[in-house]
Coordinates of C-alpha atoms and ligand atoms in Angstrom, one line a residue:
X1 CA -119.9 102.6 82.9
X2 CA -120.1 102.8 86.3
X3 CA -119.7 105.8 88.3
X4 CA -116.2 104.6 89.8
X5 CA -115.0 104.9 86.0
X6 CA -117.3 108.1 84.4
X7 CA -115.3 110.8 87.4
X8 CA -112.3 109.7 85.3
X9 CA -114.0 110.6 82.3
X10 CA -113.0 113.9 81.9
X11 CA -113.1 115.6 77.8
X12 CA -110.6 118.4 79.1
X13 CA -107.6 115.7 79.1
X14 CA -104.5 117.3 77.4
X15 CA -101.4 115.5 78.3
X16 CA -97.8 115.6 76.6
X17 CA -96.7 111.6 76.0
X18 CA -92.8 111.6 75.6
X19 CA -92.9 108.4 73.8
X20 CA -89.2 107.9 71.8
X21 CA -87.6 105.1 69.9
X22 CA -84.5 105.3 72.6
X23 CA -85.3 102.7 75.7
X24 CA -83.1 105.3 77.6
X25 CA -85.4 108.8 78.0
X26 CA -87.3 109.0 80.6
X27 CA -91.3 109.6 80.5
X28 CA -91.4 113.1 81.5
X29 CA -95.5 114.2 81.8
X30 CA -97.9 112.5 83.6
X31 CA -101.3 113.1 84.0
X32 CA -102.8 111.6 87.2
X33 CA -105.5 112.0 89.9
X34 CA -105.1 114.5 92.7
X35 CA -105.4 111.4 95.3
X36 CA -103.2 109.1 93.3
X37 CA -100.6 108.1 96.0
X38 CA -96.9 106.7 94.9
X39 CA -95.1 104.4 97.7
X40 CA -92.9 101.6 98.0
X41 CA -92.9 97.8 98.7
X42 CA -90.9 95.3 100.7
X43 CA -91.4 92.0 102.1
X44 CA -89.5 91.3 105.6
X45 CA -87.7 87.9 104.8
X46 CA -86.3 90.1 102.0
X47 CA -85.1 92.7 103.8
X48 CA -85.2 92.3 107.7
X49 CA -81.9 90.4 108.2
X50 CA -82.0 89.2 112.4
X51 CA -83.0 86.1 111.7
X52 CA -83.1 84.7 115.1
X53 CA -82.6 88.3 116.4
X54 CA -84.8 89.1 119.6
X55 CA -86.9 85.7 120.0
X56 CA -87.6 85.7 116.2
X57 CA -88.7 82.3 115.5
X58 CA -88.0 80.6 112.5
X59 CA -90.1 80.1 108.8
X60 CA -90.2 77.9 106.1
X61 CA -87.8 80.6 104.4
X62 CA -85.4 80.2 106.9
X63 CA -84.7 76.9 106.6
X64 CA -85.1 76.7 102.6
X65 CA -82.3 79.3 102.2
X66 CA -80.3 77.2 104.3
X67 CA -80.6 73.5 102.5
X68 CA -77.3 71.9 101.3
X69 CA -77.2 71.5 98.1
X70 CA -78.7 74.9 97.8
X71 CA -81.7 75.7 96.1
X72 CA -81.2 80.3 96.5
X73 CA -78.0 80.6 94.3
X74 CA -76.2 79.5 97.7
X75 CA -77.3 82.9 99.3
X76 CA -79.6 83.1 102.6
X77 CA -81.2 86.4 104.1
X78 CA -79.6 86.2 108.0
X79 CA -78.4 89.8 107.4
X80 CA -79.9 91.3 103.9
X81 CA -80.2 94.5 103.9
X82 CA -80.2 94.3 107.7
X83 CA -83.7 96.2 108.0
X84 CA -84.4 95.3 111.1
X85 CA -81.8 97.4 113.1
X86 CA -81.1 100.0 110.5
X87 CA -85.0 100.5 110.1
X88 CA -85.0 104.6 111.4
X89 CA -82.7 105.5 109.1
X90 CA -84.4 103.4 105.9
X91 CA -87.8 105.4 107.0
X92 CA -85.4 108.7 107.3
X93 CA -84.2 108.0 103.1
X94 CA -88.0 107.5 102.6
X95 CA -89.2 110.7 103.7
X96 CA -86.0 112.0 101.8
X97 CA -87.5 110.7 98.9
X98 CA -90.8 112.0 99.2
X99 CA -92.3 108.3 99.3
X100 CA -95.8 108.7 100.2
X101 CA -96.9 105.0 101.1
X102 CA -94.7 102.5 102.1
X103 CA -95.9 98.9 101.6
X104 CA -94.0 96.1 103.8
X105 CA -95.0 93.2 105.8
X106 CA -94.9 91.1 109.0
X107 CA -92.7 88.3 109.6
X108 CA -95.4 86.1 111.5
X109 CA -92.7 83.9 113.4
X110 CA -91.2 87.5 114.2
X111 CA -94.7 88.3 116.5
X112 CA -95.6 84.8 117.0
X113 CA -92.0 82.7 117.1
X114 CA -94.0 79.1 116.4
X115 CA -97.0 80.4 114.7
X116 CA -99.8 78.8 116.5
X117 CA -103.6 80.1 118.2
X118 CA -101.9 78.8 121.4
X119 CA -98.2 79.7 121.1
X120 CA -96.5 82.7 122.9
X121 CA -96.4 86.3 121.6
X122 CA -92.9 87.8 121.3
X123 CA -93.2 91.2 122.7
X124 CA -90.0 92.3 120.7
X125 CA -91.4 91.5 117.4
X126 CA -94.2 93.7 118.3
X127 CA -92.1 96.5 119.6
X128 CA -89.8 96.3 116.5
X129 CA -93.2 96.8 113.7
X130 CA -94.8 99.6 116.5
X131 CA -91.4 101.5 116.4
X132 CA -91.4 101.3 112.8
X133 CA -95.6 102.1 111.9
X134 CA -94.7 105.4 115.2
X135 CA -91.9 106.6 112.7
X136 CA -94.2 106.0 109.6
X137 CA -96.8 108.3 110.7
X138 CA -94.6 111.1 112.2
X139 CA -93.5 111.6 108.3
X140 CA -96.4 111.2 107.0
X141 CA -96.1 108.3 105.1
X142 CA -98.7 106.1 105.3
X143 CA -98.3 102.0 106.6
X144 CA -99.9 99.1 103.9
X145 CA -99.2 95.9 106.0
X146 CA -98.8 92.2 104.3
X147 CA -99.6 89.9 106.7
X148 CA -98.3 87.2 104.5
X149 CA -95.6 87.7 102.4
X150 CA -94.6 83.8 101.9
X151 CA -92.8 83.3 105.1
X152 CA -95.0 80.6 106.9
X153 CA -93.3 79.9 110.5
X154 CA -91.5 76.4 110.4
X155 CA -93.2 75.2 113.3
X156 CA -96.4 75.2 111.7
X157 CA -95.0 73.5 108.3
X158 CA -93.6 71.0 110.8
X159 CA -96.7 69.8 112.4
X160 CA -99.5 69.6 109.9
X161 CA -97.8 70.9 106.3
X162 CA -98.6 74.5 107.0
X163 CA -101.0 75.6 103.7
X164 CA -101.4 71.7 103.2
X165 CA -103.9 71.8 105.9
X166 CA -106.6 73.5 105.6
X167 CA -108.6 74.0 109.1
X168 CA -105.6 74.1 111.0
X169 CA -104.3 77.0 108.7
X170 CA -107.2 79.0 108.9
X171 CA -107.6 79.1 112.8
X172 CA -103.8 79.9 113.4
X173 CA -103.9 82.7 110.1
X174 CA -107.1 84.6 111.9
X175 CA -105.6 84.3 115.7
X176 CA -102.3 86.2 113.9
X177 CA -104.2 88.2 111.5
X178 CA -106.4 89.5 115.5
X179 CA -102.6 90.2 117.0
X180 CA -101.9 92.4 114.2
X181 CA -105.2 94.1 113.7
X182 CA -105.3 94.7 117.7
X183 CA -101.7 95.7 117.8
X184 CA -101.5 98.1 114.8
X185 CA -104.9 98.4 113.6
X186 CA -105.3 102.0 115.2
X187 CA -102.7 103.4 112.8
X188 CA -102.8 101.0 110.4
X189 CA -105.4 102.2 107.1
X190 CA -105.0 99.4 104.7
X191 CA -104.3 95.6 105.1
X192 CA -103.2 93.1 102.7
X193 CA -103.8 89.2 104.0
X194 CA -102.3 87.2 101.0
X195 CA -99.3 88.4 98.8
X196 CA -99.6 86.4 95.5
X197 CA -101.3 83.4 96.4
X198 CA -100.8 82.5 93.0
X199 CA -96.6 82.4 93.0
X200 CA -96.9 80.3 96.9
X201 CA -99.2 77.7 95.2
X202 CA -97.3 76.8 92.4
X203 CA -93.7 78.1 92.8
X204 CA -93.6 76.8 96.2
X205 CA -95.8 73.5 96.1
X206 CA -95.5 72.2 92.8
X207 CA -92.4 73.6 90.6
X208 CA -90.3 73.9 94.2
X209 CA -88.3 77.0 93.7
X210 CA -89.8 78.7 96.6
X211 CA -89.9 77.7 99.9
X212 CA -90.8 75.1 101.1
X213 CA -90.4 73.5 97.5
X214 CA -92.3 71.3 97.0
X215 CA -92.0 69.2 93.6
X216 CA -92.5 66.1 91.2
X217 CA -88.7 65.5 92.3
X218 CA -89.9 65.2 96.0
X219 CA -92.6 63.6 95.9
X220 CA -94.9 65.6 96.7
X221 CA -98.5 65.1 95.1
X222 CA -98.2 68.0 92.9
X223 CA -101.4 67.1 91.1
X224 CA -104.0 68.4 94.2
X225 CA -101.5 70.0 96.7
X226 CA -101.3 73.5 94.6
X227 CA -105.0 73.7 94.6
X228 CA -105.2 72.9 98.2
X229 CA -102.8 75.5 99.3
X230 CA -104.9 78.0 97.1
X231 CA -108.3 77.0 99.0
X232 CA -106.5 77.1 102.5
X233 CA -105.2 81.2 101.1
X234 CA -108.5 81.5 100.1
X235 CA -110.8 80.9 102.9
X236 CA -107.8 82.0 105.2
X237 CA -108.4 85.7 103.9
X238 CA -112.4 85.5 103.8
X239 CA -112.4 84.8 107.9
X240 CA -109.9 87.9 107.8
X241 CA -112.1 90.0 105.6
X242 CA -114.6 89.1 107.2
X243 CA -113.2 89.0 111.0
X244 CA -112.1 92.7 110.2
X245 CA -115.3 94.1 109.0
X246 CA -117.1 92.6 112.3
X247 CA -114.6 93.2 114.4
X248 CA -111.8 96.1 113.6
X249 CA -113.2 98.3 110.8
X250 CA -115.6 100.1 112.8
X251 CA -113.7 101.9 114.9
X252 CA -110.3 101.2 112.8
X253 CA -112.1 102.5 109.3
X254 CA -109.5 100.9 107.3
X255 CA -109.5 98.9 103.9
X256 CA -108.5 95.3 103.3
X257 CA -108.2 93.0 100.5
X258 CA -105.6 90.9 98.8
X259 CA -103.0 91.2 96.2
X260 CA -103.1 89.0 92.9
X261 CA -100.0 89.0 90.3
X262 CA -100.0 88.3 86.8
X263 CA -98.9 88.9 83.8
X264 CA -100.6 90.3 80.6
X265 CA -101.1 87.6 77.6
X266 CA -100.9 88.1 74.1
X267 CA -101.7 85.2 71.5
X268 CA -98.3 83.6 70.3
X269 CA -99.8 83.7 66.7
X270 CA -102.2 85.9 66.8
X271 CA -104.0 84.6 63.4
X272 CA -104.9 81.6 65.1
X273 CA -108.4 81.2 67.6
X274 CA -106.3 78.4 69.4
X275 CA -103.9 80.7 70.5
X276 CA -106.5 83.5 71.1
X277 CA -108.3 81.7 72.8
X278 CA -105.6 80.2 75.2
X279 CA -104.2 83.9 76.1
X280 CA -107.6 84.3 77.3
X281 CA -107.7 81.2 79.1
X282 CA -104.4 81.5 80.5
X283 CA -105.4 84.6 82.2
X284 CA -108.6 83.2 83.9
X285 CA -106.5 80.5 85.5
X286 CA -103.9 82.6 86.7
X287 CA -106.0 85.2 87.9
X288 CA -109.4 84.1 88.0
X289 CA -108.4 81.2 89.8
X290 CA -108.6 84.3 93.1
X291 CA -110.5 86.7 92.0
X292 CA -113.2 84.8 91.0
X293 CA -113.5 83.5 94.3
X294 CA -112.4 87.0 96.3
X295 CA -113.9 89.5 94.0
X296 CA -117.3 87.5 92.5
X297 CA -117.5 86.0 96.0
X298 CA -118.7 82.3 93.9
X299 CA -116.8 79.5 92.8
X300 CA -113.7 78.9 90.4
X301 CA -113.9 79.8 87.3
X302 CA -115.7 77.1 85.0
X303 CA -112.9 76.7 82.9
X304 CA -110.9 75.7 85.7
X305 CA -113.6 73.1 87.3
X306 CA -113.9 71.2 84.0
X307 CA -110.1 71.2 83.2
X308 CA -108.8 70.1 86.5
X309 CA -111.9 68.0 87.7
X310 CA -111.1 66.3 91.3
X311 CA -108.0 68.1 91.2
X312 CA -109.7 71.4 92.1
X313 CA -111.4 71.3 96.1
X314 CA -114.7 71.9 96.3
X315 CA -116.5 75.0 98.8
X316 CA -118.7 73.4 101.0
X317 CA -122.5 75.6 100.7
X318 CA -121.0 77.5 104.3
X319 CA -117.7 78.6 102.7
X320 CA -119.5 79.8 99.7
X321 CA -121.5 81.9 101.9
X322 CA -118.8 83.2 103.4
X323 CA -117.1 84.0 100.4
X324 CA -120.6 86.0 99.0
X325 CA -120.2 87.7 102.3
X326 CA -116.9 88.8 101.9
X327 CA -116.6 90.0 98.6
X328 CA -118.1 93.3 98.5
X329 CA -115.8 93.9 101.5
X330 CA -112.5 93.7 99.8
X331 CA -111.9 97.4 98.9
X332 CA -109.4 97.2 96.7
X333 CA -107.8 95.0 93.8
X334 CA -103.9 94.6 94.5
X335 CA -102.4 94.2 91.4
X336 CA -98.5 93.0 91.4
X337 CA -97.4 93.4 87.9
X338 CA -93.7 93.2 85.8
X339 CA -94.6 92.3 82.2
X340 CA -96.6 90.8 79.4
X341 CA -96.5 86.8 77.7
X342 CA -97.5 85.1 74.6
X343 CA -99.9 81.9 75.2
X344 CA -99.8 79.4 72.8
X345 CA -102.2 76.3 72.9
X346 CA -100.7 72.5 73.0
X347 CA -101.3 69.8 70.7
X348 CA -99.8 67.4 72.8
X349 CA -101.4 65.7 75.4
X350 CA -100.7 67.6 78.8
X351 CA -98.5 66.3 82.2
X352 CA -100.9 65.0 84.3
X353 CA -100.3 67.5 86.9
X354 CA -100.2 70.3 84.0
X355 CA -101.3 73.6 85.9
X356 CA -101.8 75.9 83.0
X357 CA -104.9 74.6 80.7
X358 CA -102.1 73.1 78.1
X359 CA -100.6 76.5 77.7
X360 CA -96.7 77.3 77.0
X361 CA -95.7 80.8 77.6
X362 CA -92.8 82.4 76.1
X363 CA -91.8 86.2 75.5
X364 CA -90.8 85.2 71.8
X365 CA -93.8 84.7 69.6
X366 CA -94.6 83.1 66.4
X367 CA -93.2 85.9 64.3
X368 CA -90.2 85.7 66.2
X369 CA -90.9 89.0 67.6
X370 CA -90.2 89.5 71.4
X371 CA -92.6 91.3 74.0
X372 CA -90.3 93.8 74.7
X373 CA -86.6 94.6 75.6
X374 CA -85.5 92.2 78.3
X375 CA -84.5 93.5 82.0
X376 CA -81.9 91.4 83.5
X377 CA -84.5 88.8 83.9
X378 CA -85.3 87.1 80.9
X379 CA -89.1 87.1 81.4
X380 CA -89.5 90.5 82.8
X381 CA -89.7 92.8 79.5
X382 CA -90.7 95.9 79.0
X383 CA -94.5 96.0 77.9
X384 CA -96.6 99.1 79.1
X385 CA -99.6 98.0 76.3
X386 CA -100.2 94.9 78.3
X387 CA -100.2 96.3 81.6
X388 CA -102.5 98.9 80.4
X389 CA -105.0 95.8 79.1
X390 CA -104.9 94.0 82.3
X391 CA -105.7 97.3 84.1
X392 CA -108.7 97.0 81.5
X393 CA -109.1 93.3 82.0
X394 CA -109.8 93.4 86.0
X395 CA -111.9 96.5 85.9
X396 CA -114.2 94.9 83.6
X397 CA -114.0 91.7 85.3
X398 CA -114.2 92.4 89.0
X399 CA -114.9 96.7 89.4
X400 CA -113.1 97.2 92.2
X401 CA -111.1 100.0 92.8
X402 CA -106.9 98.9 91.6
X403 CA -104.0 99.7 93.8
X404 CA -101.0 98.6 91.6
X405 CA -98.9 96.8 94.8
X406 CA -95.6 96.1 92.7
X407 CA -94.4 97.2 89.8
X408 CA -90.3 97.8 88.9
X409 CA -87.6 95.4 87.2
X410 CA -84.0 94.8 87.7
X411 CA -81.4 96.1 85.5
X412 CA -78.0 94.9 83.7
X413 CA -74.5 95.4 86.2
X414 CA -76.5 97.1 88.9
X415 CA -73.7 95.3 90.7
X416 CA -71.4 98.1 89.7
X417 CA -72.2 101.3 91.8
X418 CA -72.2 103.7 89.1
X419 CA -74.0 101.8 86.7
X420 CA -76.8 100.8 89.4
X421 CA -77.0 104.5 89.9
X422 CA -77.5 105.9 86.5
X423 CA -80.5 103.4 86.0
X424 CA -81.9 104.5 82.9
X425 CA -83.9 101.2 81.9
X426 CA -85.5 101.8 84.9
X427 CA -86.6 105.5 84.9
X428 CA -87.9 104.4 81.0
X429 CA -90.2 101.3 82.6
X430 CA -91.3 102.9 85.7
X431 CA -92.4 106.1 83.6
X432 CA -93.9 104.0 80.7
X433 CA -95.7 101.7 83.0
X434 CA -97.4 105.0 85.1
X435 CA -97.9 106.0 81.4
X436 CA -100.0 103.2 80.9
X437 CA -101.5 103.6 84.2
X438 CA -102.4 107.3 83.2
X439 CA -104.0 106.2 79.6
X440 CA -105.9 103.3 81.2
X441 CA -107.7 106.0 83.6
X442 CA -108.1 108.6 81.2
X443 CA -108.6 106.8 78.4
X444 CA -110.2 103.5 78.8
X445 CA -111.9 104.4 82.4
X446 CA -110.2 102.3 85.1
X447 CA -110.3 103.3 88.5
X448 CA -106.6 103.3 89.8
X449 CA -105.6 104.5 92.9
X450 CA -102.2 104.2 94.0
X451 CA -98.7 102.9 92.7
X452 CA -96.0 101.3 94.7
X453 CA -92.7 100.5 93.2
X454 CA -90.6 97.1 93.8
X455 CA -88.6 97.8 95.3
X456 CA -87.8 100.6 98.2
X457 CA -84.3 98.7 97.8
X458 CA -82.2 95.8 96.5
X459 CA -82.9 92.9 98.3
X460 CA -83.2 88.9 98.8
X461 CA -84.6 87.8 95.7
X462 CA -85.9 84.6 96.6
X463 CA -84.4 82.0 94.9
X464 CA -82.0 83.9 92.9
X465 CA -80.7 85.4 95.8
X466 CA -78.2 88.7 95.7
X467 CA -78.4 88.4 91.9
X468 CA -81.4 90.7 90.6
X469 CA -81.5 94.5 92.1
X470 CA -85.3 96.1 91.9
X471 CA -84.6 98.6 94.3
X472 CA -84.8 102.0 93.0
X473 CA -82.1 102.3 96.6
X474 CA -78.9 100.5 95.6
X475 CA -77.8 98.4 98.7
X476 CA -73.9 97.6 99.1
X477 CA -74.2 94.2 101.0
X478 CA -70.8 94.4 102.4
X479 CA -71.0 97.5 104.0
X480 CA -75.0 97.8 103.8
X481 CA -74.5 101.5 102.8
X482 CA -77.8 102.6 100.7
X483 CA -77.5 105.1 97.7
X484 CA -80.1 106.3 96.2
X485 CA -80.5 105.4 91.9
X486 CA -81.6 108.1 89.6
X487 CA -84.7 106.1 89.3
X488 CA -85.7 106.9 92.9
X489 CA -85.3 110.7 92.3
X490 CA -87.4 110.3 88.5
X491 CA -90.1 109.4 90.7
X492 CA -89.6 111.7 93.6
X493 CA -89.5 114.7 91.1
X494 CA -92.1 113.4 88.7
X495 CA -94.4 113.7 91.9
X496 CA -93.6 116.6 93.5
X497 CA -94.2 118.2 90.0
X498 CA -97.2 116.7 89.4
X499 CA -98.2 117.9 92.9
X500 CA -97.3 121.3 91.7
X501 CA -98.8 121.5 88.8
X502 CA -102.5 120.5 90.1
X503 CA -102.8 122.7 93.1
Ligands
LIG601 C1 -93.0 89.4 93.4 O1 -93.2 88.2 92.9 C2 -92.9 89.3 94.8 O2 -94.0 89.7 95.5 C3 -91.7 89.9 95.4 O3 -91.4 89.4 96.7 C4 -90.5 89.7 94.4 O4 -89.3 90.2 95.0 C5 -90.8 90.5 93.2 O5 -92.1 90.1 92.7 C6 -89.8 90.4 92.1 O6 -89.7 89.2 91.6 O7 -93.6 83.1 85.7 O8 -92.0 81.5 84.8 O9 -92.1 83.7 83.9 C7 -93.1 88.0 91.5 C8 -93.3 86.6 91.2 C9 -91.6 85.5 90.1 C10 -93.7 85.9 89.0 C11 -91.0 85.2 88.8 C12 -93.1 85.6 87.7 C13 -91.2 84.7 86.5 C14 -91.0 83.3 86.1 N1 -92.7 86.4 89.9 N2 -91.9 84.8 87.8 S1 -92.2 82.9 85.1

């Protein structure tokens, strides 16, 4: 064990679990580290509204919200939550809250209206993320900065495919990723480059229901273009890993890394190897597929390079030096996670631009027994053991110190004000899920540092639009009035308690 894991160790662990049958009482003891910090996440498309506000330029998200027939449940995000000129008073509620770390990012085409190493700077964009990192600090809550939260600026999709091409990418990425660093760097502690590269490489370039949405249906070669978008994310964060350790860290002395989602995979029947076995696969090309490459600093994983063959691009002997370089420098793991899946292996010949090792995933499995109850998304169920095993599953795998990046769900009727308030479901999986966090520390040894909930508030859910509410901030988007749900004060108090109780 290394030494990360044994100060976690402790044998004087006594702590109350307020496990129940119910799904509606919330988990009232927690036992967690005296520099465990609890935050909250955004991403700007979702929440900034002013689309073309101020010289913001356009991204790919833009323009997807805005095709006819529409792909985003007919909903764009021109005004959302309307962020962007209501953003004093949504870092006002924060401090109100007692929110500790608030994680959001930059809208590149909002600092940078085309994108590009030679385009202009928007000096409004800036002045819009320095106001908001000034107010940050004076309440104490600490800035986490996305740099890229899948909003690539149109102008660069327009002339070479944006994440399609690979050198191109990566020289406009690190000119962006120097802005920000120069611009912000001084208050700025911890970086993220990549949100889910994962979700942009196969939502958005080979099942099309993100932007730009790309798909069989269009065209689009969906057999090598995934891959290629995750080796442009790829070797676009090791030159910013690397481009901040040379460059920013040493007088900066912040962190950077990048945060990977996934969900937790249990057999389908769990009595047979095939099945076994592909939960396990399933896992090491979701997640391995980055990590392996961030974390390990070497190549993808070997089960991916034999499955996918030609499919997969290859690291030229540079790049892998670069990514051996890098690795050690990513400080942190950021984990995104919602729920756990059942894996269960194909007999059938796969689709020959099958993505998953022959896998189906379902929440039902063979026993006819479901992962937990649903939220008001089928696939997101309530399922605390699994994310205590993938806490387990990257420790052992990579040993890097996990931040947990996102974590919350949606509920049923949040629509209705008072049912959105009194958010039950939620307080239950936010308090089981820090639960888990809690056991995996104390119990299994994993070094976890930090939780941020998804979301601070309702917002643009991507392709479903207006539909699912995370926020633990209920957001009226007629009148954009924000009212605190229960859930937001569960945390708040569970906290501060916990604050009191260890000093
Ligand atoms: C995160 O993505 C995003 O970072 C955030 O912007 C978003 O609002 C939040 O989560 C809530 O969705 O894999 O077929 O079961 C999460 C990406 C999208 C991954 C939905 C799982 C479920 C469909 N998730 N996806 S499936």
């Amino acid at each position: 064990m290394s030494q990360e894991a044994s100060m976690f160790s402790a044998a004087d662990v006594a702590v109350t679990y307020s496990h129940s049958l119910g799904h509606d009482l919330p988990v009232e003891e927690l036992r967690l580290p005296e520099d465990f910090g609890w935050g909250a996440a955004t991403a700007a498309y979702q929440i900034e509204g002013a689309a073309s506000q101020d010289g913001k330029g356009k991204s790919v998200w833009d323009t997807y919200s805005h095709l006819q027939p529409s792909r985003t449940n007919g909903q764009h995000a021109d005004v959302s939550c309307d962020h962007y000129n209501r953003m004093p008073e949504d870092v006002d509620l924060m401090a109100s809250l007692g929110i500790e770390v608030y994680r959001f990012s930059i809208s590149w085409s909002r600092v940078i209206p085309l994108g590009g190493r030679n385009d202009p700077v928007n000096e409004k964009g800036l002045a819009f993320y320095n106001d908001l990192i000034n107010r940050l600090v004076a309440r104490g809550i600490k800035p986490v900065v996305t740099l890229y939260h899948w909003d690539t600026p149109q102008a660069l999709y327009d002339r070479y495919g944006g994440l399609l091409d690979t050198a191109e990418f990566r020289a406009d990425f690190a000119r962006y990723a120097r802005l920000c660093f120069t611009q912000f760097g001084d208050r700025v502690r911890k970086w993220v480059t990549f949100n889910e590269p994962y979700i942009t490489s196969i939502f958005a370039h080979l099942n099309g229901t993100l932007a730009p949405g790309h798909c069989r249906e269009a065209g689009t070669d969906t057999k090598t273009e995934p891959w290629r978008v995750g080796h442009t994310i790829l070797l676009s964060h090791t030159d910013v890993v690397l481009m901040y350790a040379c460059e920013f860290q040493p007088s900066q002395k912040g962190d950077i890394s990048i945060v990977l989602n996934g969900h937790f995979y249990e057999p389908f029947d769990a009595g047979s190897p095939a099945d076994r076995a592909a939960a396990k696969r399933r896992m090491v090309f979701y997640i391995g597929w980055f990590g392996d490459p961030v974390f390990l600093g070497r190549d993808y994983p070997a089960e991916m390079r034999s499955y996918l063959g030609s499919r997969l691009p290859e690291f030229m002997p540079e790049e892998r030096d670069l990514l051996r370089q890098a690795a050690p420098l990513n400080a942190f793991y950021g984990m995104n996670h919602y729920s756990t899946k059942y894996a269960r292996k194909l007999s059938e010949p796969p689709a020959e631009d099958d993505w998953t090792g022959n896998i189906e995933e379902s929440s039902v499995n063979s026993e006819g027994k479901e992962v937990g109850p649903a939220s008001a998304m089928g696939w997101l169920r309530v399922a605390p053991e699994g994310f205590r095993k993938l806490l387990g599953w990257v420790w052992e795998r990579y040993h890097v110190p996990i931040i947990v990046t996102e974590n919350g769900c949606p509920c049923v009727g949040e629509d209705d004000l008072a049912t959105a308030v009194d958010d039950k479901f939620r307080q239950r999986y936010l308090g089981l899920y820090l639960d888990a966090i809690s056991r995996a520390i104390y119990e299994d040894g994993v070094a976890v540092k930090g939780y941020y909930v998804w979301s601070l508030m309702d917002n643009y859910e991507w392709s479903a639009g207006y539909g699912p509410r995370y926020g633990i901030v209920h957001v009226d988007y007629e009148t954009l009035k924000r009212t605190p749900k229960n859930s937001a004060l569960y945390l708040r108090d569970t906290f501060k308690r916990r604050r009191g109780v260890s000093s």
